[in-house]
């Protein structure tokens, strides 16, 4: 009887009706935690004993010469590559090494690839609409309408990326830089907790770089952002915290001034750059 | 509602208005204008227009998959022919015992082959509702199986075009065989009645013409609703960057399959309307050349517009009627020349030309405005 009464109790909220709490547990600080990660391809150690911690809301730049393991590191975080040893945690609850790519993506890790791919025949607005987290099965997609909430969300991202003026134009007419911003906007539509951005300013003009710097620094705080970039000027303009990778492990870490005055860093990376600047 | 959304678009309303006006005009000129009057439209012409409309529906079906999904199907004639055969089987059963051999149940060709009973797959085709359902279900089922296998294996581009071509070719060879039970190379013909109306009567011809018009309108609105929905945008996204769409979390192969099946069913419906109007269905409808010709109509009219497909189908088939009447040998050359000219001068087809003209008509106002600003 008491069981039946408990079923009829309207005050009671069953566990399965309670929305899952924020799936990512960041109470202990870091949102991303890599420990002693090693990957080797045919005996070559692409990542060698890498340790890296990204705090919630942090904007981190990763630099390093070609072959330092930057892209491999991104691949490990997104589940594309499995490390031979080591641990990778998202928050303090999710072991990324036990999950596949779509699972990791739906946890809230978004990745922007080097080459921007947007849907050129669709408008900027429609690009963002398709990217939005939603029920992506056939019938819900066929009958999907445009609610005020969705429109607000898209408008918000349009403002963030500075594409509001162009929202009704086909994405094909956008400049290279604008396409990059649209692609970042498409990632934002999925409300990621952690954004991995691979070489965002390659091929951009000075003004576009400045705008991208504003965009990425604006995101930090709300999202955690990890930027892999070659362009030292750009890194200097956005970075609070810089990690230098070399031969698959962390060579130096700190703010830009600390890092750029580190003699080892100058030797392996900045040295070449500095020479060029002198010349 | 996604299905009613097209009625808010001016382009759709214009299309439906033009179609409706044409249907009313032809009906009036046929019924109200006395025979012998220069404006009278005779039953033969009504029949011809009905045929064009069923071709137009077929072209819309092809444009849905080619224009919006990027799947160049060179085998859509197969779905058209299957719909046509389903209708043909119904019409054969309607002949009853009035065939040459006077058999109460078996069509003439079966008596001729010394068969003593109907094959199992002919069962039910004496009932109109069953046959009309099969018109949609048979092409739909073939598209479902074929598409499931093709899209799951991620067959795309030229390879997909080639296997659609192989599909229709294989079906043509199969339907040529007498043992298949579809009349072999002669196909199904000598139809008499549809739903109790004599097929040679003016009423039946007008009715079939109007039914083709209504089917075209319904098919057009359905396709327009699909391409105007979020699903339609996913299709365009798939067409332009399939891997990226997948990466956004859409199960691309399911979207392709859905649209492919809808398109096949529309093609089947077009075939079912075509067959009673021409009075015959035979394996030549499965011929790969016919399927390629459909793609030409869409290319000529303008891809990914839907109304372009309608314009292309009607224009090319009207030209074909005229040419084969005047200079039968020159038709293929004329078709080739049309295709070359359109590809060179109108890369977006006739629809592209229309859109350009409309834009130009609107632009002078803009120019005027800026001109004033400059002078002020």
XYZ file of C-alpha atoms in Angstrom:
655
model
C 0.000 0.000 0.000
C 2.667 2.432 0.958
C 4.402 1.627 -2.302
C 1.263 2.482 -4.257
C 0.881 5.652 -2.277
C 4.430 6.576 -3.069
C 3.668 6.087 -6.763
C 0.689 8.419 -6.496
C 2.699 11.028 -4.678
C 2.812 13.976 -6.985
C 5.587 15.651 -5.117
C 7.927 12.863 -5.915
C 10.348 13.284 -8.829
C 11.652 10.056 -10.211
C 15.365 9.843 -10.830
C 15.000 9.280 -14.545
C 12.989 12.500 -14.845
C 15.701 14.610 -13.316
C 17.818 16.160 -16.019
C 21.325 14.857 -15.816
C 23.560 17.296 -14.037
C 26.266 18.928 -16.119
C 28.005 15.821 -17.360
C 31.431 17.307 -17.015
C 32.744 17.482 -13.476
C 35.134 20.418 -13.198
C 34.859 20.967 -9.445
C 38.482 20.013 -9.096
C 39.677 22.573 -11.621
C 40.950 21.035 -14.842
C 38.586 20.318 -17.716
C 41.212 18.361 -19.605
C 43.923 16.279 -18.080
C 46.563 14.293 -19.960
C 49.043 12.239 -17.985
C 52.087 10.342 -19.254
C 50.603 9.893 -22.707
C 52.774 8.104 -25.239
C 51.953 7.220 -28.841
C 54.313 5.683 -31.305
C 53.809 5.064 -35.002
C 56.102 2.303 -36.298
C 58.549 2.897 -33.490
C 58.589 6.682 -33.905
C 57.322 8.348 -30.748
C 54.942 11.052 -31.972
C 53.915 11.764 -28.381
C 56.403 10.987 -25.655
C 55.336 11.108 -22.033
C 53.107 14.156 -22.503
C 51.552 15.829 -19.472
C 49.058 18.634 -19.998
C 46.347 20.228 -17.883
C 43.769 22.699 -19.207
C 41.658 24.581 -16.649
C 37.953 25.274 -17.101
C 37.464 28.464 -19.091
C 41.116 28.760 -19.994
C 42.486 29.905 -23.348
C 45.646 27.953 -24.044
C 47.971 28.183 -27.006
C 50.043 25.232 -28.066
C 53.044 25.978 -30.236
C 55.876 23.882 -31.517
C 57.781 23.115 -34.704
C 56.450 20.735 -37.331
C 56.358 17.185 -36.075
C 56.145 18.247 -32.438
C 52.971 16.191 -32.044
C 50.369 18.966 -31.941
C 47.912 17.353 -34.330
C 48.456 13.896 -32.832
C 47.604 15.366 -29.443
C 44.310 16.719 -30.858
C 43.624 13.310 -32.380
C 44.067 11.638 -29.006
C 41.722 14.058 -27.243
C 38.990 13.607 -29.866
C 39.313 9.817 -29.882
C 40.724 9.500 -33.380
C 44.018 8.053 -32.153
C 44.482 5.793 -29.135
C 47.624 6.310 -27.037
C 49.822 3.338 -26.162
C 50.024 4.356 -22.529
C 48.799 7.157 -20.315
C 45.527 8.674 -19.222
C 43.210 11.286 -20.728
C 40.374 12.690 -18.618
C 37.655 15.189 -19.450
C 36.741 16.799 -16.141
C 37.293 14.356 -13.322
C 34.574 11.941 -14.387
C 35.044 11.003 -18.041
C 37.859 8.791 -19.168
C 38.191 9.737 -22.838
C 40.192 6.609 -23.628
C 37.073 4.480 -23.159
C 34.940 6.544 -25.583
C 34.620 6.785 -29.365
C 34.588 9.918 -31.513
C 30.830 10.672 -31.565
C 30.575 10.072 -27.807
C 33.406 12.476 -27.153
C 31.874 15.029 -29.519
C 28.518 14.791 -27.761
C 30.219 15.264 -24.385
C 31.105 18.740 -25.561
C 34.505 18.643 -27.205
C 34.389 20.479 -30.516
C 37.226 20.470 -33.003
C 37.899 22.905 -35.810
C 40.052 21.541 -38.559
C 42.654 23.539 -40.427
C 40.794 23.816 -43.705
C 37.394 25.440 -43.303
C 34.495 23.407 -44.701
C 31.195 25.223 -44.745
C 28.114 24.475 -46.841
C 28.595 26.998 -49.623
C 25.140 26.756 -51.179
C 23.404 27.401 -47.868
C 23.189 30.754 -46.138
C 25.273 31.578 -43.093
C 22.126 31.296 -40.993
C 21.293 27.867 -42.408
C 24.840 26.656 -41.820
C 24.455 27.492 -38.150
C 20.972 25.944 -38.063
C 22.291 22.611 -39.325
C 25.180 22.647 -36.877
C 22.937 23.167 -33.880
C 22.599 20.405 -31.342
C 19.172 18.906 -32.095
C 17.391 15.667 -32.834
C 19.111 14.676 -36.054
C 16.936 11.759 -37.132
C 14.947 11.999 -40.372
C 11.394 12.801 -39.305
C 12.296 15.325 -36.595
C 14.542 16.994 -39.169
C 11.778 17.011 -41.783
C 9.252 18.587 -39.430
C 11.695 20.844 -37.577
C 10.415 24.382 -37.269
C 12.121 27.629 -36.385
C 11.291 28.527 -32.797
C 12.161 31.835 -31.185
C 14.613 30.036 -28.961
C 16.516 28.571 -31.922
C 16.518 31.933 -33.664
C 17.893 33.637 -30.546
C 20.622 31.049 -30.246
C 21.640 31.490 -33.886
C 21.508 35.289 -33.584
C 23.716 35.087 -30.520
C 26.356 33.095 -32.398
C 26.019 35.420 -35.415
C 26.849 38.335 -33.114
C 29.744 36.499 -31.460
C 31.310 35.654 -34.805
C 30.554 39.053 -36.332
C 28.590 37.543 -39.217
C 25.181 39.056 -38.387
C 25.214 41.300 -41.472
C 25.854 38.329 -43.715
C 23.352 35.916 -42.174
C 21.140 35.762 -45.304
C 24.017 35.462 -47.788
C 25.242 32.119 -49.102
C 28.329 30.917 -47.273
C 30.087 30.489 -50.633
C 30.619 34.248 -50.987
C 32.395 34.576 -47.640
C 36.090 35.388 -47.531
C 38.514 32.825 -46.178
C 38.562 34.501 -42.781
C 34.779 34.741 -42.586
C 34.511 31.048 -43.422
C 36.824 30.282 -40.511
C 34.604 32.339 -38.202
C 31.502 30.638 -39.526
C 33.094 27.293 -38.838
C 33.912 28.370 -35.289
C 30.302 29.562 -35.033
C 29.092 26.134 -36.180
C 31.122 24.597 -33.378
C 29.634 27.060 -30.902
C 26.102 26.028 -31.955
C 26.848 22.655 -30.433
C 27.590 24.379 -27.087
C 30.948 22.726 -26.524
C 32.709 22.880 -23.163
C 36.099 22.568 -24.790
C 37.030 23.898 -28.197
C 40.072 22.588 -30.041
C 41.129 24.983 -32.793
C 43.752 23.953 -35.312
C 45.683 26.817 -36.955
C 42.816 29.319 -37.122
C 44.700 32.168 -38.789
C 46.565 30.347 -41.552
C 46.109 32.402 -44.707
C 44.386 35.317 -42.981
C 45.032 39.033 -43.437
C 46.154 41.196 -40.512
C 42.652 42.550 -39.876
C 41.147 39.080 -40.024
C 43.744 37.897 -37.515
C 42.832 40.688 -35.134
C 39.175 39.846 -35.442
C 39.918 36.152 -34.837
C 41.961 37.053 -31.773
C 39.003 39.022 -30.399
C 36.665 36.143 -31.131
C 38.798 33.524 -29.411
C 39.609 35.658 -26.363
C 35.886 36.466 -26.114
C 35.071 32.775 -25.972
C 37.490 32.037 -23.160
C 35.763 32.094 -19.811
C 32.559 30.651 -21.248
C 34.336 27.802 -23.017
C 37.778 26.391 -22.618
C 39.755 26.914 -25.798
C 42.909 25.190 -26.967
C 44.554 26.815 -29.988
C 47.304 25.191 -32.002
C 49.052 27.876 -34.027
C 52.266 28.537 -35.900
C 51.947 32.286 -36.178
C 53.933 33.745 -33.267
C 52.488 37.226 -33.610
C 49.001 35.835 -33.305
C 49.895 33.676 -30.319
C 51.461 36.685 -28.623
C 48.251 38.668 -29.159
C 45.892 36.153 -27.548
C 47.869 33.927 -25.252
C 47.797 34.098 -21.530
C 49.230 30.649 -21.156
C 51.484 29.008 -23.731
C 52.674 25.435 -23.976
C 55.622 24.613 -26.195
C 55.709 21.083 -27.566
C 58.882 19.540 -28.871
C 59.374 15.969 -30.024
C 56.140 14.855 -28.441
C 56.520 16.298 -24.975
C 56.189 19.613 -23.193
C 59.325 21.674 -23.507
C 58.151 24.745 -21.641
C 54.984 26.207 -20.229
C 54.092 29.655 -18.933
C 53.113 33.087 -20.201
C 54.491 34.336 -23.473
C 57.364 36.287 -21.937
C 58.565 33.388 -19.821
C 58.347 31.001 -22.717
C 60.030 33.232 -25.264
C 62.951 33.898 -22.949
C 63.503 30.214 -22.233
C 66.830 29.320 -23.892
C 65.665 25.817 -24.888
C 62.617 27.235 -26.609
C 64.715 29.791 -28.438
C 66.972 27.025 -29.599
C 64.357 24.669 -31.010
C 61.661 27.014 -32.201
C 61.859 30.716 -31.714
C 65.486 30.743 -32.789
C 64.666 30.022 -36.391
C 61.869 32.563 -36.271
C 64.099 35.230 -34.674
C 66.767 34.682 -37.292
C 64.221 35.192 -40.012
C 63.002 38.362 -38.383
C 66.566 39.686 -38.188
C 67.135 38.781 -41.795
C 3.559 22.430 -40.658
C 6.270 21.420 -43.064
C 3.782 20.262 -45.720
C 1.958 23.579 -45.939
C 5.096 25.718 -45.928
C 5.365 25.778 -49.769
C 2.028 27.607 -49.939
C 3.698 30.632 -48.346
C 6.240 30.877 -51.148
C 5.517 33.038 -54.162
C 7.393 30.768 -56.567
C 5.280 27.748 -55.619
C 2.029 29.683 -55.869
C 3.076 31.023 -59.277
C 3.854 27.522 -60.456
C 0.561 26.111 -59.164
C -1.321 29.068 -60.654
C 0.206 28.557 -64.095
C -0.444 24.821 -63.957
C -4.047 25.291 -62.858
C -4.663 27.947 -65.517
C -3.245 25.644 -68.201
C -5.431 22.765 -67.015
C -8.582 24.918 -67.000
C -7.740 26.452 -70.377
C -7.167 23.096 -72.066
C -10.343 21.696 -70.519
C -12.432 24.675 -71.668
C -10.974 24.678 -75.173
C -11.636 20.970 -75.397
C -15.159 20.896 -73.949
C -16.700 24.313 -74.573
C -15.259 25.192 -77.993
C -17.098 23.298 -80.757
C -15.200 20.871 -82.939
C -13.877 22.431 -86.148
C -13.358 25.816 -84.487
C -9.678 26.895 -84.820
C -9.348 27.186 -81.021
C -10.692 23.716 -80.341
C -8.246 21.368 -78.632
C -8.897 17.843 -79.804
C -8.685 14.678 -77.716
C -5.368 13.708 -79.302
C -3.766 16.952 -78.120
C -5.277 16.633 -74.642
C -3.773 13.162 -74.505
C -0.415 14.553 -75.616
C -0.474 17.237 -72.926
C -1.332 14.589 -70.339
C 1.723 12.630 -71.431
C 3.916 15.723 -71.078
C 2.589 16.294 -67.557
C 3.431 12.747 -66.498
C 6.939 13.233 -67.935
C 7.145 16.501 -65.997
C 6.389 14.649 -62.760
C 9.131 12.161 -63.608
C 11.555 15.024 -64.198
C 10.634 16.579 -60.825
C 11.402 13.223 -59.169
C 14.817 13.116 -60.847
C 15.538 16.738 -59.931
C 14.799 15.953 -56.282
C 17.625 13.417 -56.089
C 19.978 14.988 -58.606
C 19.501 18.658 -57.878
C 19.186 18.582 -54.128
C 20.917 15.370 -53.068
C 23.609 15.286 -55.740
C 22.782 11.731 -56.756
C 22.892 11.524 -60.529
C 20.472 8.665 -61.087
C 20.754 7.267 -64.592
C 18.191 4.620 -63.782
C 15.074 6.498 -62.841
C 13.359 5.088 -65.890
C 13.273 1.795 -63.980
C 10.991 3.233 -61.277
C 8.876 4.942 -63.935
C 8.525 1.671 -65.841
C 7.716 -0.352 -62.720
C 4.916 2.059 -61.850
C 3.807 1.758 -65.457
C 3.842 -2.042 -65.333
C 1.790 -2.046 -62.122
C -0.793 0.126 -63.860
C -0.522 -2.003 -67.015
C -1.272 -5.166 -65.026
C -4.417 -3.547 -63.642
C -5.486 -2.489 -67.133
C -4.804 -6.017 -68.474
C -7.018 -7.546 -65.816
C -9.756 -5.071 -66.750
C -9.890 -6.560 -70.252
C -11.449 -9.712 -68.785
C -12.773 -12.137 -71.366
C -12.796 -9.592 -74.203
C -9.265 -10.507 -75.317
C -8.531 -12.166 -78.644
C -8.574 -15.608 -77.054
C -11.548 -14.796 -74.841
C -10.033 -16.373 -71.739
C -11.960 -15.148 -68.662
C -8.877 -14.582 -66.535
C -5.606 -14.868 -68.446
C -4.273 -12.009 -70.582
C -3.758 -12.921 -74.238
C 0.020 -13.352 -74.045
C -0.341 -15.945 -71.282
C -2.848 -17.946 -73.278
C -0.477 -17.716 -76.220
C 2.325 -19.116 -74.022
C 0.015 -21.977 -72.972
C -0.034 -20.932 -69.322
C -3.006 -22.338 -67.452
C -3.177 -19.976 -64.513
C -2.086 -16.503 -63.435
C 1.361 -16.281 -61.825
C 1.097 -15.458 -58.090
C 2.416 -11.921 -58.539
C -0.522 -11.047 -60.780
C -2.927 -11.676 -57.895
C -4.809 -8.654 -56.669
C -4.175 -6.530 -59.736
C -7.820 -6.800 -60.736
C -8.545 -4.474 -57.829
C -7.868 -0.823 -58.578
C -6.899 0.132 -55.015
C -4.368 -2.688 -54.823
C -2.853 -1.868 -58.197
C -2.658 1.852 -57.414
C -0.961 1.047 -54.106
C 1.564 -1.162 -55.936
C 2.269 1.740 -58.296
C 3.887 3.456 -55.304
C 5.087 0.464 -53.289
C 6.918 -1.559 -55.946
C 9.228 1.256 -57.110
C 9.534 2.370 -53.484
C 10.581 -1.106 -52.343
C 13.148 -1.458 -55.117
C 14.573 1.974 -54.273
C 14.653 1.020 -50.589
C 16.657 -2.160 -51.133
C 18.905 -0.694 -53.823
C 19.469 2.543 -51.920
C 20.060 0.761 -48.619
C 22.860 -1.292 -50.138
C 24.347 1.557 -52.152
C 24.269 4.301 -49.515
C 25.327 2.039 -46.660
C 28.440 1.143 -48.654
C 28.896 4.874 -49.316
C 28.794 4.436 -53.061
C 28.640 7.935 -54.518
C 29.337 9.962 -57.631
C 30.069 8.275 -60.915
C 29.963 4.783 -59.401
C 26.448 5.298 -58.152
C 25.368 6.603 -61.570
C 26.833 3.522 -63.204
C 25.084 1.069 -60.907
C 21.732 2.846 -61.351
C 22.312 2.443 -65.057
C 23.112 -1.241 -64.545
C 19.949 -1.617 -62.476
C 17.656 -0.376 -65.208
C 19.549 -2.347 -67.858
C 19.230 -5.568 -65.852
C 15.507 -4.975 -65.404
C 15.128 -4.339 -69.134
C 16.761 -7.675 -69.952
C 14.600 -9.417 -67.366
C 11.370 -7.900 -68.638
C 12.263 -8.885 -72.207
C 11.972 -12.534 -71.171
C 8.602 -14.156 -71.748
C 9.036 -16.336 -68.652
C 8.909 -13.228 -66.451
C 5.187 -13.059 -67.111
C 5.006 -9.441 -68.190
C 4.412 -9.972 -71.873
C 8.069 -10.103 -72.967
C 9.197 -7.675 -75.630
C 5.615 -6.758 -76.584
C 4.837 -5.710 -73.040
C 1.284 -5.035 -71.968
C -1.159 -3.405 -74.369
C -4.683 -3.527 -75.891
C -6.061 -1.850 -72.781
C -9.772 -1.089 -72.775
C -11.016 0.494 -69.605
C -9.780 2.341 -66.554
C -12.130 2.552 -63.551
C -14.999 1.700 -65.901
C -14.237 4.428 -68.458
C -13.367 3.476 -72.017
C -9.741 4.521 -72.499
C -10.421 5.738 -76.034
C -13.242 8.001 -74.928
C -12.727 11.754 -74.705
C -13.824 11.739 -71.061
C -11.119 9.244 -70.071
C -8.472 11.213 -71.949
C -9.477 14.474 -70.322
C -9.692 12.757 -66.945
C -6.205 11.292 -67.302
C -4.863 14.682 -68.398
C -6.379 16.337 -65.330
C -5.187 13.500 -63.072
C -1.652 13.987 -64.420
C -1.910 17.702 -63.695
C -3.100 17.067 -60.138
C -0.378 14.443 -59.590
C 2.230 16.909 -60.849
C 0.901 19.593 -58.497
C 0.909 17.221 -55.511
C 4.363 15.861 -56.359
C 5.702 19.368 -56.853
C 4.350 20.622 -53.524
C 5.673 17.518 -51.740
C 9.145 17.982 -53.226
C 9.044 21.705 -52.495
C 8.071 20.959 -48.885
C 10.959 18.518 -48.572
C 13.591 20.816 -50.045
C 12.272 23.763 -48.034
C 12.517 21.890 -44.750
C 15.566 21.465 -42.574
C 15.828 17.994 -44.116
C 16.168 19.655 -47.516
C 19.025 21.756 -46.209
C 20.679 18.612 -44.857
C 20.339 17.176 -48.392
C 22.046 20.204 -49.941
C 24.729 19.995 -47.256
C 25.222 16.321 -48.131
C 25.427 17.151 -51.814
C 28.182 19.734 -51.251
C 30.165 18.264 -48.338
C 29.078 14.792 -47.339
C 31.837 14.115 -44.802
C 31.220 17.429 -43.074
C 27.494 16.678 -42.772
C 28.288 13.329 -41.228
C 30.617 15.067 -38.817
C 27.750 17.307 -37.680
C 25.945 14.187 -36.501
C 23.538 13.493 -39.384
C 23.208 9.887 -40.524
C 23.719 10.874 -44.139
C 22.894 7.482 -45.681
C 19.428 7.502 -44.083
C 18.626 10.931 -45.476
C 19.764 9.819 -48.914
C 17.657 6.691 -48.676
C 14.552 8.596 -47.569
C 14.710 11.089 -50.420
C 15.645 8.415 -52.965
C 12.589 6.325 -52.025
C 10.244 9.337 -52.188
C 11.649 10.157 -55.613
C 11.225 6.573 -56.848
C 7.588 6.553 -55.733
C 6.901 9.793 -57.589
C 8.556 8.309 -60.673
C 6.320 5.236 -60.301
C 3.242 7.452 -60.089
C 4.340 9.254 -63.253
C 4.721 5.913 -65.025
C 1.260 4.822 -63.905
C -0.272 7.962 -65.400
C 1.781 7.645 -68.567
C 0.797 4.083 -69.466
C -2.999 4.497 -69.885
C -2.355 7.630 -71.969
C -0.037 5.954 -74.442
C -1.845 2.619 -74.276
C 1.236 0.418 -73.939
C 4.083 -0.433 -71.579
C 7.014 -2.487 -72.797
C 10.611 -3.090 -71.682
C 11.937 -0.204 -73.779
C 10.912 2.109 -70.926
C 13.681 0.423 -68.929
C 16.251 1.279 -71.561
C 19.260 3.186 -70.171
C 18.890 5.722 -72.997
C 15.484 6.781 -71.726
C 16.874 7.302 -68.218
C 19.639 9.467 -69.623
C 17.087 11.442 -71.605
C 15.228 12.288 -68.371
C 18.438 13.711 -66.950
C 18.767 15.799 -70.125
C 15.300 17.294 -69.578
C 16.300 18.333 -66.068
C 19.641 19.733 -67.226
C 17.948 21.708 -70.003
C 15.281 23.074 -67.713
C 17.657 23.910 -64.896
C 18.804 21.710 -62.077
C 17.830 22.162 -58.403
C 14.839 24.378 -59.075
C 12.048 21.764 -59.514
C 10.099 24.061 -61.849
C 13.066 23.926 -64.222
C 12.581 20.171 -64.468
C 8.937 20.711 -65.443
C 9.876 23.294 -68.086
C 12.634 21.045 -69.442
C 10.442 17.950 -69.664
C 7.637 19.789 -71.462
C 9.942 21.736 -73.802
C 12.017 18.746 -74.890
C 9.012 16.478 -75.364
C 7.103 19.122 -77.268
C 10.141 19.590 -79.496
C 10.318 15.821 -79.886
C 6.681 15.647 -80.978
C 7.224 18.424 -83.516
C 10.510 17.068 -84.833
C 9.489 13.446 -85.115
C 6.461 14.672 -87.059
C 8.404 16.889 -89.455
C 11.856 15.320 -89.662
C 11.999 12.029 -87.748
C 15.663 11.437 -88.604
C 16.755 14.825 -87.311
C 15.350 14.440 -83.780
C 18.459 12.993 -82.133
C 20.621 15.671 -83.760
C 18.227 18.345 -82.556
C 18.293 16.926 -79.024
C 22.083 16.862 -79.077
C 22.232 20.418 -80.427
C 19.797 21.619 -77.767
C 21.884 20.050 -75.061
C 25.127 21.532 -76.348
C 23.602 24.998 -76.763
C 22.080 25.000 -73.302
C 25.280 23.755 -71.688
C 27.321 26.444 -73.403
C 24.953 29.412 -73.208
C 22.634 28.578 -70.311
C 24.663 26.640 -67.766
C 21.789 26.942 -65.294
C 19.225 25.876 -67.873
C 16.046 27.652 -68.893
C 15.175 28.247 -65.242
C 18.482 30.062 -64.805
C 17.556 32.342 -67.707
C 14.170 33.075 -66.124
C 15.745 33.884 -62.760
C 18.245 36.167 -64.506
C 15.502 38.027 -66.377
C 13.512 38.546 -63.189
C 16.576 39.861 -61.400
C 17.318 42.245 -64.266
C 13.783 43.523 -64.301
C 14.068 44.352 -60.607
C 17.548 45.820 -60.728
C 16.882 49.043 -62.742
C 15.056 50.436 -59.662
C 18.140 49.848 -57.534
C 20.358 51.471 -60.151
C 18.035 54.443 -60.298
C 18.213 54.877 -56.554
C 21.999 54.797 -56.440
C 22.148 57.101 -59.437
C 20.130 59.707 -57.558
C 22.381 59.435 -54.562
C 25.401 60.058 -56.715
C 23.871 63.091 -58.427
C 22.713 64.505 -55.084
